């Protein structure tokens, strides 16, 4: 019986994830978490893993590779010094000037503490720190 429930859950989640947009981190996280949870803890593990995966998957999706490449190729501008650590998920000060990424308006970039940083221009949340 457990195998039937497990198989049904995996098939259902697989169909749901396929129908969803490929960039949707919550869906991908939910499907991956559910499958991992099912392997480890059976049907209950699938439910718990799906919820945990959705939360983690929707946290911060990295920008597309074309955005990263664009930002890496831009000439260096003056670096802004910020007292706080610049890490993914943290918000940088609103007075930092952002340069939009023309090909994808969901992203902008700046140089903070000598590091190129890709930011969500709506929230000023750091999406990726380039090395």
PDB file of C-alpha atoms in Angstrom:
ATOM      1  CA  UNK A   1       0.000   0.000   0.000  1.00  0.00           C
ATOM      2  CA  UNK A   2       2.815   2.388   0.874  1.00  0.00           C
ATOM      3  CA  UNK A   3       4.429   1.776  -2.504  1.00  0.00           C
ATOM      4  CA  UNK A   4       1.210   2.632  -4.306  1.00  0.00           C
ATOM      5  CA  UNK A   5       0.812   5.892  -2.372  1.00  0.00           C
ATOM      6  CA  UNK A   6       4.458   6.747  -2.898  1.00  0.00           C
ATOM      7  CA  UNK A   7       4.291   6.057  -6.618  1.00  0.00           C
ATOM      8  CA  UNK A   8       1.104   8.094  -6.958  1.00  0.00           C
ATOM      9  CA  UNK A   9       2.646  11.040  -5.120  1.00  0.00           C
ATOM     10  CA  UNK A  10       5.771  10.993  -7.273  1.00  0.00           C
ATOM     11  CA  UNK A  11       3.770  10.798 -10.517  1.00  0.00           C
ATOM     12  CA  UNK A  12       1.405  13.573  -9.432  1.00  0.00           C
ATOM     13  CA  UNK A  13       4.224  15.849  -8.375  1.00  0.00           C
ATOM     14  CA  UNK A  14       6.152  15.103 -11.540  1.00  0.00           C
ATOM     15  CA  UNK A  15       3.177  16.084 -13.682  1.00  0.00           C
ATOM     16  CA  UNK A  16       2.626  19.229 -11.628  1.00  0.00           C
ATOM     17  CA  UNK A  17       6.271  20.283 -11.887  1.00  0.00           C
ATOM     18  CA  UNK A  18       6.342  19.662 -15.641  1.00  0.00           C
ATOM     19  CA  UNK A  19       3.267  21.782 -16.220  1.00  0.00           C
ATOM     20  CA  UNK A  20       4.698  24.652 -14.215  1.00  0.00           C
ATOM     21  CA  UNK A  21       7.080  27.271 -15.546  1.00  0.00           C
ATOM     22  CA  UNK A  22      10.696  26.092 -15.445  1.00  0.00           C
ATOM     23  CA  UNK A  23      11.891  29.146 -13.498  1.00  0.00           C
ATOM     24  CA  UNK A  24       9.421  28.630 -10.650  1.00  0.00           C
ATOM     25  CA  UNK A  25      11.672  27.753  -7.724  1.00  0.00           C
ATOM     26  CA  UNK A  26       8.783  26.980  -5.377  1.00  0.00           C
ATOM     27  CA  UNK A  27       7.408  24.286  -7.678  1.00  0.00           C
ATOM     28  CA  UNK A  28      10.808  22.789  -8.363  1.00  0.00           C
ATOM     29  CA  UNK A  29      11.635  22.901  -4.663  1.00  0.00           C
ATOM     30  CA  UNK A  30       8.315  21.298  -3.727  1.00  0.00           C
ATOM     31  CA  UNK A  31       8.707  18.474  -6.229  1.00  0.00           C
ATOM     32  CA  UNK A  32      12.322  17.806  -5.276  1.00  0.00           C
ATOM     33  CA  UNK A  33      11.566  18.008  -1.576  1.00  0.00           C
ATOM     34  CA  UNK A  34       8.588  15.677  -1.897  1.00  0.00           C
ATOM     35  CA  UNK A  35      10.554  13.039  -3.787  1.00  0.00           C
ATOM     36  CA  UNK A  36      13.432  13.214  -1.308  1.00  0.00           C
ATOM     37  CA  UNK A  37      11.026  13.139   1.625  1.00  0.00           C
ATOM     38  CA  UNK A  38       9.196  10.144   0.141  1.00  0.00           C
ATOM     39  CA  UNK A  39      12.421   8.207  -0.217  1.00  0.00           C
ATOM     40  CA  UNK A  40      13.465   8.960   3.342  1.00  0.00           C
ATOM     41  CA  UNK A  41      10.155   8.963   5.184  1.00  0.00           C
ATOM     42  CA  UNK A  42       7.428   7.520   2.964  1.00  0.00           C
ATOM     43  CA  UNK A  43       4.157   9.399   2.358  1.00  0.00           C
ATOM     44  CA  UNK A  44       4.510  11.553   5.464  1.00  0.00           C
ATOM     45  CA  UNK A  45       8.066  12.400   4.436  1.00  0.00           C
ATOM     46  CA  UNK A  46       6.789  13.362   0.983  1.00  0.00           C
ATOM     47  CA  UNK A  47       4.344  15.848   2.472  1.00  0.00           C
ATOM     48  CA  UNK A  48       6.913  17.376   4.825  1.00  0.00           C
ATOM     49  CA  UNK A  49       9.625  17.415   2.152  1.00  0.00           C
ATOM     50  CA  UNK A  50       7.294  19.070  -0.349  1.00  0.00           C
ATOM     51  CA  UNK A  51       6.478  21.931   2.011  1.00  0.00           C
ATOM     52  CA  UNK A  52      10.113  22.415   3.019  1.00  0.00           C
ATOM     53  CA  UNK A  53      11.252  22.289  -0.605  1.00  0.00           C
ATOM     54  CA  UNK A  54       8.682  24.905  -1.641  1.00  0.00           C
ATOM     55  CA  UNK A  55       9.844  27.284   1.074  1.00  0.00           C
ATOM     56  CA  UNK A  56      13.513  26.849   0.208  1.00  0.00           C
ATOM     57  CA  UNK A  57      12.898  26.916  -3.556  1.00  0.00           C
ATOM     58  CA  UNK A  58      10.989  30.176  -3.405  1.00  0.00           C
ATOM     59  CA  UNK A  59      13.558  31.897  -1.195  1.00  0.00           C
ATOM     60  CA  UNK A  60      15.958  33.233  -3.824  1.00  0.00           C
ATOM     61  CA  UNK A  61      16.213  31.954  -7.371  1.00  0.00           C
ATOM     62  CA  UNK A  62      19.539  32.702  -9.038  1.00  0.00           C
ATOM     63  CA  UNK A  63      19.355  34.922 -12.118  1.00  0.00           C
ATOM     64  CA  UNK A  64      19.562  33.375 -15.594  1.00  0.00           C
ATOM     65  CA  UNK A  65      23.057  32.783 -16.960  1.00  0.00           C
ATOM     66  CA  UNK A  66      22.587  35.506 -19.598  1.00  0.00           C
ATOM     67  CA  UNK A  67      22.111  38.079 -16.809  1.00  0.00           C
ATOM     68  CA  UNK A  68      25.248  36.907 -14.997  1.00  0.00           C
ATOM     69  CA  UNK A  69      27.250  37.028 -18.238  1.00  0.00           C
ATOM     70  CA  UNK A  70      25.971  40.518 -19.017  1.00  0.00           C
ATOM     71  CA  UNK A  71      26.932  41.847 -15.570  1.00  0.00           C
ATOM     72  CA  UNK A  72      30.380  40.229 -15.710  1.00  0.00           C
ATOM     73  CA  UNK A  73      31.127  41.882 -19.074  1.00  0.00           C
ATOM     74  CA  UNK A  74      30.202  45.423 -18.025  1.00  0.00           C
ATOM     75  CA  UNK A  75      33.001  47.902 -17.285  1.00  0.00           C
ATOM     76  CA  UNK A  76      33.758  48.286 -13.603  1.00  0.00           C
ATOM     77  CA  UNK A  77      32.165  51.261 -11.937  1.00  0.00           C
ATOM     78  CA  UNK A  78      33.036  52.864  -8.649  1.00  0.00           C
ATOM     79  CA  UNK A  79      32.473  50.538  -5.701  1.00  0.00           C
ATOM     80  CA  UNK A  80      30.095  51.568  -2.943  1.00  0.00           C
ATOM     81  CA  UNK A  81      31.121  50.746   0.626  1.00  0.00           C
ATOM     82  CA  UNK A  82      28.403  49.221   2.792  1.00  0.00           C
ATOM     83  CA  UNK A  83      28.956  48.378   6.458  1.00  0.00           C
ATOM     84  CA  UNK A  84      26.834  45.214   6.407  1.00  0.00           C
ATOM     85  CA  UNK A  85      27.943  41.964   4.771  1.00  0.00           C
ATOM     86  CA  UNK A  86      26.743  41.622   1.185  1.00  0.00           C
ATOM     87  CA  UNK A  87      25.206  38.165   0.864  1.00  0.00           C
ATOM     88  CA  UNK A  88      22.337  36.610  -1.065  1.00  0.00           C
ATOM     89  CA  UNK A  89      19.016  37.405   0.551  1.00  0.00           C
ATOM     90  CA  UNK A  90      20.143  40.557   2.334  1.00  0.00           C
ATOM     91  CA  UNK A  91      18.790  43.951   1.365  1.00  0.00           C
ATOM     92  CA  UNK A  92      21.249  46.667   0.397  1.00  0.00           C
ATOM     93  CA  UNK A  93      20.502  50.312   1.254  1.00  0.00           C
ATOM     94  CA  UNK A  94      17.952  52.047  -0.991  1.00  0.00           C
ATOM     95  CA  UNK A  95      20.376  54.905  -1.683  1.00  0.00           C
ATOM     96  CA  UNK A  96      22.739  52.601  -3.612  1.00  0.00           C
ATOM     97  CA  UNK A  97      22.489  53.407  -7.323  1.00  0.00           C
ATOM     98  CA  UNK A  98      21.552  50.346  -9.385  1.00  0.00           C
ATOM     99  CA  UNK A  99      22.224  49.830 -13.088  1.00  0.00           C
ATOM    100  CA  UNK A 100      19.377  47.966 -14.817  1.00  0.00           C
ATOM    101  CA  UNK A 101      20.012  44.872 -16.919  1.00  0.00           C
ATOM    102  CA  UNK A 102      18.439  45.881 -20.267  1.00  0.00           C
ATOM    103  CA  UNK A 103      17.621  42.326 -21.376  1.00  0.00           C
ATOM    104  CA  UNK A 104      15.842  41.424 -18.133  1.00  0.00           C
ATOM    105  CA  UNK A 105      14.242  44.215 -16.068  1.00  0.00           C
ATOM    106  CA  UNK A 106      13.787  41.848 -13.126  1.00  0.00           C
ATOM    107  CA  UNK A 107      17.485  42.417 -12.348  1.00  0.00           C
ATOM    108  CA  UNK A 108      19.911  45.263 -11.787  1.00  0.00           C
ATOM    109  CA  UNK A 109      23.503  45.342 -10.625  1.00  0.00           C
ATOM    110  CA  UNK A 110      25.997  47.439  -8.750  1.00  0.00           C
ATOM    111  CA  UNK A 111      29.426  47.073  -7.173  1.00  0.00           C
ATOM    112  CA  UNK A 112      29.383  46.924  -3.393  1.00  0.00           C
ATOM    113  CA  UNK A 113      32.470  46.374  -1.233  1.00  0.00           C
ATOM    114  CA  UNK A 114      34.499  45.606  -4.392  1.00  0.00           C
ATOM    115  CA  UNK A 115      32.054  42.840  -5.464  1.00  0.00           C
ATOM    116  CA  UNK A 116      29.641  42.817  -8.399  1.00  0.00           C
ATOM    117  CA  UNK A 117      26.179  42.223  -7.009  1.00  0.00           C
ATOM    118  CA  UNK A 118      23.010  41.304  -8.901  1.00  0.00           C
ATOM    119  CA  UNK A 119      19.958  42.767  -7.181  1.00  0.00           C
ATOM    120  CA  UNK A 120      16.163  42.694  -7.427  1.00  0.00           C
ATOM    121  CA  UNK A 121      15.559  46.390  -8.227  1.00  0.00           C
ATOM    122  CA  UNK A 122      12.078  46.341  -6.680  1.00  0.00           C
ATOM    123  CA  UNK A 123      13.239  45.230  -3.229  1.00  0.00           C
ATOM    124  CA  UNK A 124      17.024  45.850  -3.335  1.00  0.00           C
ATOM    125  CA  UNK A 125      17.473  42.231  -2.273  1.00  0.00           C
ATOM    126  CA  UNK A 126      20.795  40.663  -3.267  1.00  0.00           C
ATOM    127  CA  UNK A 127      20.135  37.832  -5.705  1.00  0.00           C
ATOM    128  CA  UNK A 128      23.732  36.865  -6.480  1.00  0.00           C
ATOM    129  CA  UNK A 129      27.233  37.991  -5.531  1.00  0.00           C
ATOM    130  CA  UNK A 130      29.773  37.478  -8.322  1.00  0.00           C
ATOM    131  CA  UNK A 131      33.337  36.556  -7.470  1.00  0.00           C
TER     132      UNK A 131
END
